[in-house]
CSV table of C-alpha atoms in Angstrom, one decimal:
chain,number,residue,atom,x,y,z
R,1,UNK,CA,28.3,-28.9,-64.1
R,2,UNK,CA,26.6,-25.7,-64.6
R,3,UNK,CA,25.1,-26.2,-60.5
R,4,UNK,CA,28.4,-26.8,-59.6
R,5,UNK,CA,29.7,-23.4,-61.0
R,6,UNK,CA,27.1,-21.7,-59.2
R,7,UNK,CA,27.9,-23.0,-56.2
R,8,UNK,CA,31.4,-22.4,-56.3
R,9,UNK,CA,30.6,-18.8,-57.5
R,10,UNK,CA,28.5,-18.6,-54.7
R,11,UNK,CA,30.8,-19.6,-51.8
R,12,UNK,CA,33.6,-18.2,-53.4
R,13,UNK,CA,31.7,-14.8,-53.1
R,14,UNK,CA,30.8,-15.4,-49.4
R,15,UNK,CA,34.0,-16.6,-48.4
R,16,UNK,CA,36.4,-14.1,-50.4
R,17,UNK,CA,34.0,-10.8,-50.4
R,18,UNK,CA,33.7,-11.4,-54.2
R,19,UNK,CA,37.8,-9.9,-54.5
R,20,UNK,CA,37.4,-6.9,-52.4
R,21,UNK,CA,39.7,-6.1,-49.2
R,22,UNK,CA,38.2,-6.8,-45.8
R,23,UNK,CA,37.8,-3.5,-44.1
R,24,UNK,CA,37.4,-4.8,-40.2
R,25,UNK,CA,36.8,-1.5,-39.0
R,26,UNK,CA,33.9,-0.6,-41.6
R,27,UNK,CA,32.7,-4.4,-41.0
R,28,UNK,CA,32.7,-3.7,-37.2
R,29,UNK,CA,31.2,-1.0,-37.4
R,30,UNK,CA,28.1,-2.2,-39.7
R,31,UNK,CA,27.4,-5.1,-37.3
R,32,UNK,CA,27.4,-2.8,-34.4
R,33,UNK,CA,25.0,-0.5,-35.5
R,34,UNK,CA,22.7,-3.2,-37.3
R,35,UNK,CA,23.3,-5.2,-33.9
R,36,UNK,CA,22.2,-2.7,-31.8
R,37,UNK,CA,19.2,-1.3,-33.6
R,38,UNK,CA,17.7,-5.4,-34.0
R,39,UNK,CA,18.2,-5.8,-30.4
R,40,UNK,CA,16.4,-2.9,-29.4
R,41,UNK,CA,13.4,-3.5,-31.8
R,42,UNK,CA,13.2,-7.1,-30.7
R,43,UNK,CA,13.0,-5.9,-26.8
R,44,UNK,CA,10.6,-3.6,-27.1
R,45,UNK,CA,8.0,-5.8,-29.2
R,46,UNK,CA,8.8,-9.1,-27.3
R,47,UNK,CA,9.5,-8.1,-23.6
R,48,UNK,CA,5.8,-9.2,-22.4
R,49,UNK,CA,6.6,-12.5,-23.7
R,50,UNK,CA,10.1,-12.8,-22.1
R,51,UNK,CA,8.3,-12.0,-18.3
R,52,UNK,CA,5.7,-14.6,-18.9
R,53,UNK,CA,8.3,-17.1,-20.0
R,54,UNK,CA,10.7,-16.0,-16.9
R,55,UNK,CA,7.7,-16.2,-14.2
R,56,UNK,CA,6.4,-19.4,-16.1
R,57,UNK,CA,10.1,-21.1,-15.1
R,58,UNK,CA,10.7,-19.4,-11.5
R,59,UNK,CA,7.1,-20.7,-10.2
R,60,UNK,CA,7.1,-24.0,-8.4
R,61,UNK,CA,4.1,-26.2,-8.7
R,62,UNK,CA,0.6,-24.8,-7.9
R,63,UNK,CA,2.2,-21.2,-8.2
R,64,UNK,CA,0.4,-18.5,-9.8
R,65,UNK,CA,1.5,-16.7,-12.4
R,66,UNK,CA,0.8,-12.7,-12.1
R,67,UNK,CA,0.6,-11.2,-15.7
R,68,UNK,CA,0.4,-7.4,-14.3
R,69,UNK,CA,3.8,-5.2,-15.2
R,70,UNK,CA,4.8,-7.0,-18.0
R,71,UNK,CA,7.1,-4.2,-19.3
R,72,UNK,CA,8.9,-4.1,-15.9
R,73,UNK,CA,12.2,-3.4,-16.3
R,74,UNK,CA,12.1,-2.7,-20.3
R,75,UNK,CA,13.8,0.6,-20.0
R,76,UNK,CA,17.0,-0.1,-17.7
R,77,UNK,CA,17.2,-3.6,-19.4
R,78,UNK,CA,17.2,-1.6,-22.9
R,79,UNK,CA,20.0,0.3,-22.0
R,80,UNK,CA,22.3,-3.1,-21.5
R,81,UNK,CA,20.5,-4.5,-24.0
R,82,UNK,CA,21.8,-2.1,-27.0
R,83,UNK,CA,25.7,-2.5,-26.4
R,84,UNK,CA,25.0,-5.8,-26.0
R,85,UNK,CA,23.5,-6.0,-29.3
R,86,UNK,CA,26.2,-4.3,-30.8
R,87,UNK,CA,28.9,-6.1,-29.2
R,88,UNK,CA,27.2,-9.4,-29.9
R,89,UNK,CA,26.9,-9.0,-33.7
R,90,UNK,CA,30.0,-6.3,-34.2
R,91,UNK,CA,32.2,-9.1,-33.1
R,92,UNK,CA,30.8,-12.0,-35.2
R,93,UNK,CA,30.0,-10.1,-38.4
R,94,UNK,CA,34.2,-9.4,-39.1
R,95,UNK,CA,35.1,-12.9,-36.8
R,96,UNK,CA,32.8,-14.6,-39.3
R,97,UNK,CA,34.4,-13.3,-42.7
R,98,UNK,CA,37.7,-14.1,-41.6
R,99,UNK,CA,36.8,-17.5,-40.8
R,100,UNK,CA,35.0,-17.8,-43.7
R,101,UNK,CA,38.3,-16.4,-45.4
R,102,UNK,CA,40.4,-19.2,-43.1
R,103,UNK,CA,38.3,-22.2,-43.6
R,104,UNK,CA,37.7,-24.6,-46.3
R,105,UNK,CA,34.6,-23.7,-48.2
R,106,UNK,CA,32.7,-26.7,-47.4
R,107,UNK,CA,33.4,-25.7,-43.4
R,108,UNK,CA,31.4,-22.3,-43.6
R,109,UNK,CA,28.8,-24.2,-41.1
R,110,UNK,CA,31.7,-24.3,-38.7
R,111,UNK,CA,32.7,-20.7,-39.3
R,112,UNK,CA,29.3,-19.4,-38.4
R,113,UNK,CA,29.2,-22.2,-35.5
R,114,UNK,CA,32.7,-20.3,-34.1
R,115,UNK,CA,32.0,-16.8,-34.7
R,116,UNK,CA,28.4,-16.8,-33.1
R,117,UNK,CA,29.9,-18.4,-29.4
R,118,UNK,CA,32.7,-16.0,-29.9
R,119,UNK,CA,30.1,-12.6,-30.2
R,120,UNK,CA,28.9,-14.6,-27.6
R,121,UNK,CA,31.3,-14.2,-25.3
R,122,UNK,CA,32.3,-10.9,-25.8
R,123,UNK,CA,29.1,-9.8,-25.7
R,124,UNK,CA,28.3,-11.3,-22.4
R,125,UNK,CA,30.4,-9.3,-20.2
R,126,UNK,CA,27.5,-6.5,-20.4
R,127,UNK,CA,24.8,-9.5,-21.3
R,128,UNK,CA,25.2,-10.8,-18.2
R,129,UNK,CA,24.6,-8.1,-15.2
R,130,UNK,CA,21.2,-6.9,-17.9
R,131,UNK,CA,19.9,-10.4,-17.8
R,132,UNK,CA,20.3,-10.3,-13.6
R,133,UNK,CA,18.7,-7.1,-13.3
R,134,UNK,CA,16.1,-7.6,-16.3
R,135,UNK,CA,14.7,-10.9,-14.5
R,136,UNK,CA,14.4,-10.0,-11.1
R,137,UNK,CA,12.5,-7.1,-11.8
R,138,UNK,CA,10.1,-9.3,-14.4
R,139,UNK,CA,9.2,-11.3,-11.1
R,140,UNK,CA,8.9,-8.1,-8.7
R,141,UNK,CA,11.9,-8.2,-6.7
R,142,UNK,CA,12.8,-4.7,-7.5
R,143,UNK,CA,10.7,-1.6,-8.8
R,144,UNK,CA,13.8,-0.2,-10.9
R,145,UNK,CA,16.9,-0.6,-12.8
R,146,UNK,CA,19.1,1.5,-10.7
R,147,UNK,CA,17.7,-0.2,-7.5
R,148,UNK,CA,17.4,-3.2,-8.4
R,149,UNK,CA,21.9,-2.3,-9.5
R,150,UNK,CA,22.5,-0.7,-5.9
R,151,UNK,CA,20.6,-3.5,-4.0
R,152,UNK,CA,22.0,-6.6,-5.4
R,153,UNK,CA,25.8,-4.9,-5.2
R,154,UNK,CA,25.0,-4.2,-1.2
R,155,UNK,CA,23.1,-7.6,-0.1
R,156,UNK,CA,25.5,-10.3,-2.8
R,157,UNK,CA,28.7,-8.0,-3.7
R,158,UNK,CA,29.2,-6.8,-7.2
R,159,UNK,CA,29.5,-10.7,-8.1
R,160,UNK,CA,25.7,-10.8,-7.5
R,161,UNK,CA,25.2,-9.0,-10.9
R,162,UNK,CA,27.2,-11.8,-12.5
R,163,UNK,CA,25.3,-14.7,-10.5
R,164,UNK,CA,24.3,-17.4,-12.7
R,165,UNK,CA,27.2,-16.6,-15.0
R,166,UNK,CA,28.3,-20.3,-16.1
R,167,UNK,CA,24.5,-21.1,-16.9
R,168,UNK,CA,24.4,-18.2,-19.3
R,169,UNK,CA,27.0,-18.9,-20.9
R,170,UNK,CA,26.5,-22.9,-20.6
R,171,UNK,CA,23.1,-21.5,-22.3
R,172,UNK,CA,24.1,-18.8,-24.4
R,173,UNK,CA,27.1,-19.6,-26.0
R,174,UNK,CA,25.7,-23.2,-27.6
R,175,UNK,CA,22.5,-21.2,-28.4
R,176,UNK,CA,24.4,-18.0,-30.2
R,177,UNK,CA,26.6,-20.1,-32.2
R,178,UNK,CA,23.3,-22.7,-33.2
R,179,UNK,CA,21.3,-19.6,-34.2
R,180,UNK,CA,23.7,-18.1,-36.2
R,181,UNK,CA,24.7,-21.2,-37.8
R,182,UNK,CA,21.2,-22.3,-38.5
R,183,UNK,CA,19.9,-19.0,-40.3
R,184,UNK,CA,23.4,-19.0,-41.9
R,185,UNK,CA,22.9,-22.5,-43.4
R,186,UNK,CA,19.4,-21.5,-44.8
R,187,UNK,CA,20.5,-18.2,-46.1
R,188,UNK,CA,22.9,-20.0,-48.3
R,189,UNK,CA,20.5,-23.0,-49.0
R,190,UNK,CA,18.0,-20.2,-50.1
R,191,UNK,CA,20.2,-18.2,-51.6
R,192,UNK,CA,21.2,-21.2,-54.2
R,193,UNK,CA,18.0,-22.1,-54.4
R,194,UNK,CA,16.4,-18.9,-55.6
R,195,UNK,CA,19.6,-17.7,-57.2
R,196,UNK,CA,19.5,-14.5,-55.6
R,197,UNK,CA,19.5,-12.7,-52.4
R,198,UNK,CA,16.3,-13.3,-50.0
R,199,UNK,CA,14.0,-10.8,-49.7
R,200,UNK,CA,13.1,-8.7,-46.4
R,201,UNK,CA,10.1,-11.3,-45.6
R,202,UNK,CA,11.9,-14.3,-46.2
R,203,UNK,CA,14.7,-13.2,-44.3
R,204,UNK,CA,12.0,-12.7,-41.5
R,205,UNK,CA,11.0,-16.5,-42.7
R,206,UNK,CA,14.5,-17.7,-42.0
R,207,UNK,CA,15.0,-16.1,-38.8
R,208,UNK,CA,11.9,-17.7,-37.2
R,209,UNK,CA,12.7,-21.0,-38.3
R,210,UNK,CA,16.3,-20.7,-36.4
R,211,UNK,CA,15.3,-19.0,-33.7
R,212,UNK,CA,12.1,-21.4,-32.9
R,213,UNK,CA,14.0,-24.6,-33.4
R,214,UNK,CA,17.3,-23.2,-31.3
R,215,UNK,CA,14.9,-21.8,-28.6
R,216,UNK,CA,13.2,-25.5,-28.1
R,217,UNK,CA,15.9,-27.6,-27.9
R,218,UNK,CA,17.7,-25.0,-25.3
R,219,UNK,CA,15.2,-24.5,-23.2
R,220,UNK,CA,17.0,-26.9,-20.1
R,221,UNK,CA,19.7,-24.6,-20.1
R,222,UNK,CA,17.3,-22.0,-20.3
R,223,UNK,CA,15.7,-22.7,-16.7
R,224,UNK,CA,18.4,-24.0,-14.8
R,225,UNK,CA,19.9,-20.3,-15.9
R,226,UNK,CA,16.5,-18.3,-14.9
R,227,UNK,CA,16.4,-20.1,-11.4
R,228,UNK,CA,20.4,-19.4,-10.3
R,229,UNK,CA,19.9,-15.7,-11.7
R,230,UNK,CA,17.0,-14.7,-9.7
R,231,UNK,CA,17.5,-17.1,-6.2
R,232,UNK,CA,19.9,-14.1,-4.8
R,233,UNK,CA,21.3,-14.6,-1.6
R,234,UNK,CA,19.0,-17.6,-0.7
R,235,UNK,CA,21.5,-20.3,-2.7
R,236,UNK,CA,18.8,-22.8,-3.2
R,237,UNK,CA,21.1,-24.3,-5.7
R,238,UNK,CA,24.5,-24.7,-5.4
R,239,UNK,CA,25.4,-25.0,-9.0
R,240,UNK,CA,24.0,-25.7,-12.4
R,241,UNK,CA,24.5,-29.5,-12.0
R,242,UNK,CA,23.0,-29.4,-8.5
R,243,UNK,CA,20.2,-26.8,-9.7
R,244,UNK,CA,19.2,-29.4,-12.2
R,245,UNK,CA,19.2,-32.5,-9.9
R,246,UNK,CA,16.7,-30.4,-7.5
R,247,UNK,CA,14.7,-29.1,-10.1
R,248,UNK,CA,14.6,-32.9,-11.6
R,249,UNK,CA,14.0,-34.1,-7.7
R,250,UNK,CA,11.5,-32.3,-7.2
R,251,UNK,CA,9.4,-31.7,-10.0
R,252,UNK,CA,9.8,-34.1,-12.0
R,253,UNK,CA,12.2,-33.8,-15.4
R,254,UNK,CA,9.4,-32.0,-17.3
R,255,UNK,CA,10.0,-28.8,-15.1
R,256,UNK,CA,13.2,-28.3,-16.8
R,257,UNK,CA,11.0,-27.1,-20.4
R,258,UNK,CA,8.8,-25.3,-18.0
R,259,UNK,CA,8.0,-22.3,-20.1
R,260,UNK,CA,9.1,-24.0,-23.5
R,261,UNK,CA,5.7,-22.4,-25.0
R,262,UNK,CA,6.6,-18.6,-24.6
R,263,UNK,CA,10.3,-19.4,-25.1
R,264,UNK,CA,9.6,-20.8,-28.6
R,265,UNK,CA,7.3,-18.1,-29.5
R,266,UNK,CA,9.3,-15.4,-27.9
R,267,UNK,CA,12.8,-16.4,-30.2
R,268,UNK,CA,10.6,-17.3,-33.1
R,269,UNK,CA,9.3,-14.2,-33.5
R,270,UNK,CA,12.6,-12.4,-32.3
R,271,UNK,CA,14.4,-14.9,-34.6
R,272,UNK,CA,12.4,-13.4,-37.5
R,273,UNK,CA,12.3,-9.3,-36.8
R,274,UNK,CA,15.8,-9.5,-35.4
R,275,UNK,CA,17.6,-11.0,-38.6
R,276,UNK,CA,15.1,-8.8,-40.8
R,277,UNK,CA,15.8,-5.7,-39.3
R,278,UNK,CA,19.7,-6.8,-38.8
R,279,UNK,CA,20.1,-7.2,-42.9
R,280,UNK,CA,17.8,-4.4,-43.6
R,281,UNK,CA,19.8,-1.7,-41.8
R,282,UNK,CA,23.2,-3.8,-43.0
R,283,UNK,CA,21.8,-3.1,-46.8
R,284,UNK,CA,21.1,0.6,-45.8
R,285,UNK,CA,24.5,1.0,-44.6
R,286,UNK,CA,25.5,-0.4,-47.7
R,287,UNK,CA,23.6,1.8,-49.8
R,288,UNK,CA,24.3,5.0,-48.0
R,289,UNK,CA,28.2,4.2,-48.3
R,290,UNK,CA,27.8,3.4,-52.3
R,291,UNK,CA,25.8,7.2,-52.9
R,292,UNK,CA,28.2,8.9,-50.6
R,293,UNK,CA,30.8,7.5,-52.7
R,294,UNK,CA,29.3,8.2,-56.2
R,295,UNK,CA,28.6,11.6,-54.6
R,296,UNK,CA,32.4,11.9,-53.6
R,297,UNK,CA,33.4,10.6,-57.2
């Protein structure tokens, strides 16, 4: 009985914000900022990885993989790459208490399932056009951000920047909401397991766990996305179902986890520094706001 208790303290205190009033706007604002600052750290340490992993998928048997400019593109695709952030997790931190709020305590799984593909899609409308830029320079089509912005718009129309757009999201939306839901899931598992909060570390733990085991199982979507982002004008595939009947045609089904390797590694590793450095600068938000207040008091 006395487990029981726990628990339903527990969820009670995730669900209702342990009695206090949901402030959306401070809420917003904490997953923006926290959002932002994780992506940008996870970028910067893990953009080599991202180019292999992107070349590793656009290469068709017996093609050589070039490992010079590895950071091409990091700057321009930082700058899409911070509001994205932002967007991403400033939408699903408030979407996800209100859900929480909403749903049947035993349904918080769905509430972090929903609120991830909804950050999701919000988040892609500047997601998107990054992710288009961001890969064609990883495989040398274009020397800059700016050019590589002006080029596509001239040669494909401003859809260009967009191209591959159902693939992202046919990728991104199932792999945002699994993510979230996943480190979610452990958080609380942990959380009544150790009776407390997890530390910075096994936060980190947590993160790689969800990230590695979201990043294998969506790494099909992951190349049929990478191939109609960076054909162009050349429309080799017609769609994502046609894109993965070629790819399956003529390379055989294992092409479509071409890459797997670096993908897993890449999100594993983002997994863990992006959810550690996403609740560490939460709880320092948290903690300036409580001494501002005792300050104001």
């Amino acid at each position: 009985m006395s487990v029981q208790k726990d628990q339903d303290k527990f969820f009670l205190s995730i669900s209702q914000g342990e009695k206090k009033p949901f402030d959306f706007l401070r809420v917003l604002y904490d997953g923006c900022i926290a959002g932002g600052a994780a992506g940008v750290v996870v970028e910067t340490a893990l953009y080599p990885i991202d180019t292999i992993k992107t070349r590793l998928q656009v290469a068709r048997d017996g093609g050589k993989i070039v490992l010079k400019g590895l950071y091409s593109g990091l700057a321009g695709n930082i700058v899409g790459v911070l509001p994205a952030s932002a967007i991403f997790i400033g939408v699903y931190e408030p979407t996800k208490q209100q859900l929480l709020k909403s749903l049947p305590e035993n349904l918080s799984a769905v509430a972090h399932f929903a609120a991830g593909a909804i950050g999701g899609i919000a988040s892609s409308v500047v997601r998107v056009p990054t992710e288009v830029v961001k890969q064609r320079m990883q495989i040398g089509q274009f020397k800059s951000a700016p050019d590589a912005v002006r080029l596509i718009v001239a040669n494909e129309g401003f859809k260009g920047l967009f191209a591959g757009y159902g693939s992202f999201l046919l990728r991104d939306l199932p792999f945002d909401a699994i993510e979230l839901c996943i480190y979610e899931q452990l958080r609380i598992g942990y959380k009544l397991a150790a009776k407390r909060d997890p530390n910075d570390p096994e936060n980190a733990m947590l993160g790689a766990v969800a990230g590695a085991v979201t990043g294998a199982v969506t790494t099909p979507l992951d190349v049929v996305k990478t191939r109609l982002m960076v054909q162009g004008s050349q429309n080799h595939y017609k769609g994502i179902s046609d894109c993965v009947r070629t790819i399956v045609k003529e390379e055989g089904s294992h092409a479509l986890f071409k890459g797997i390797g670096p993908r897993v590694l890449w999100i594993g590793i983002g997994g863990s520094i992006f959810f550690c450095v996403l609740e560490k600068t939460k709880k320092i938000l948290a903690q300036k706001r409580h001494s501002k207040a005792e300050t104001q008091n």
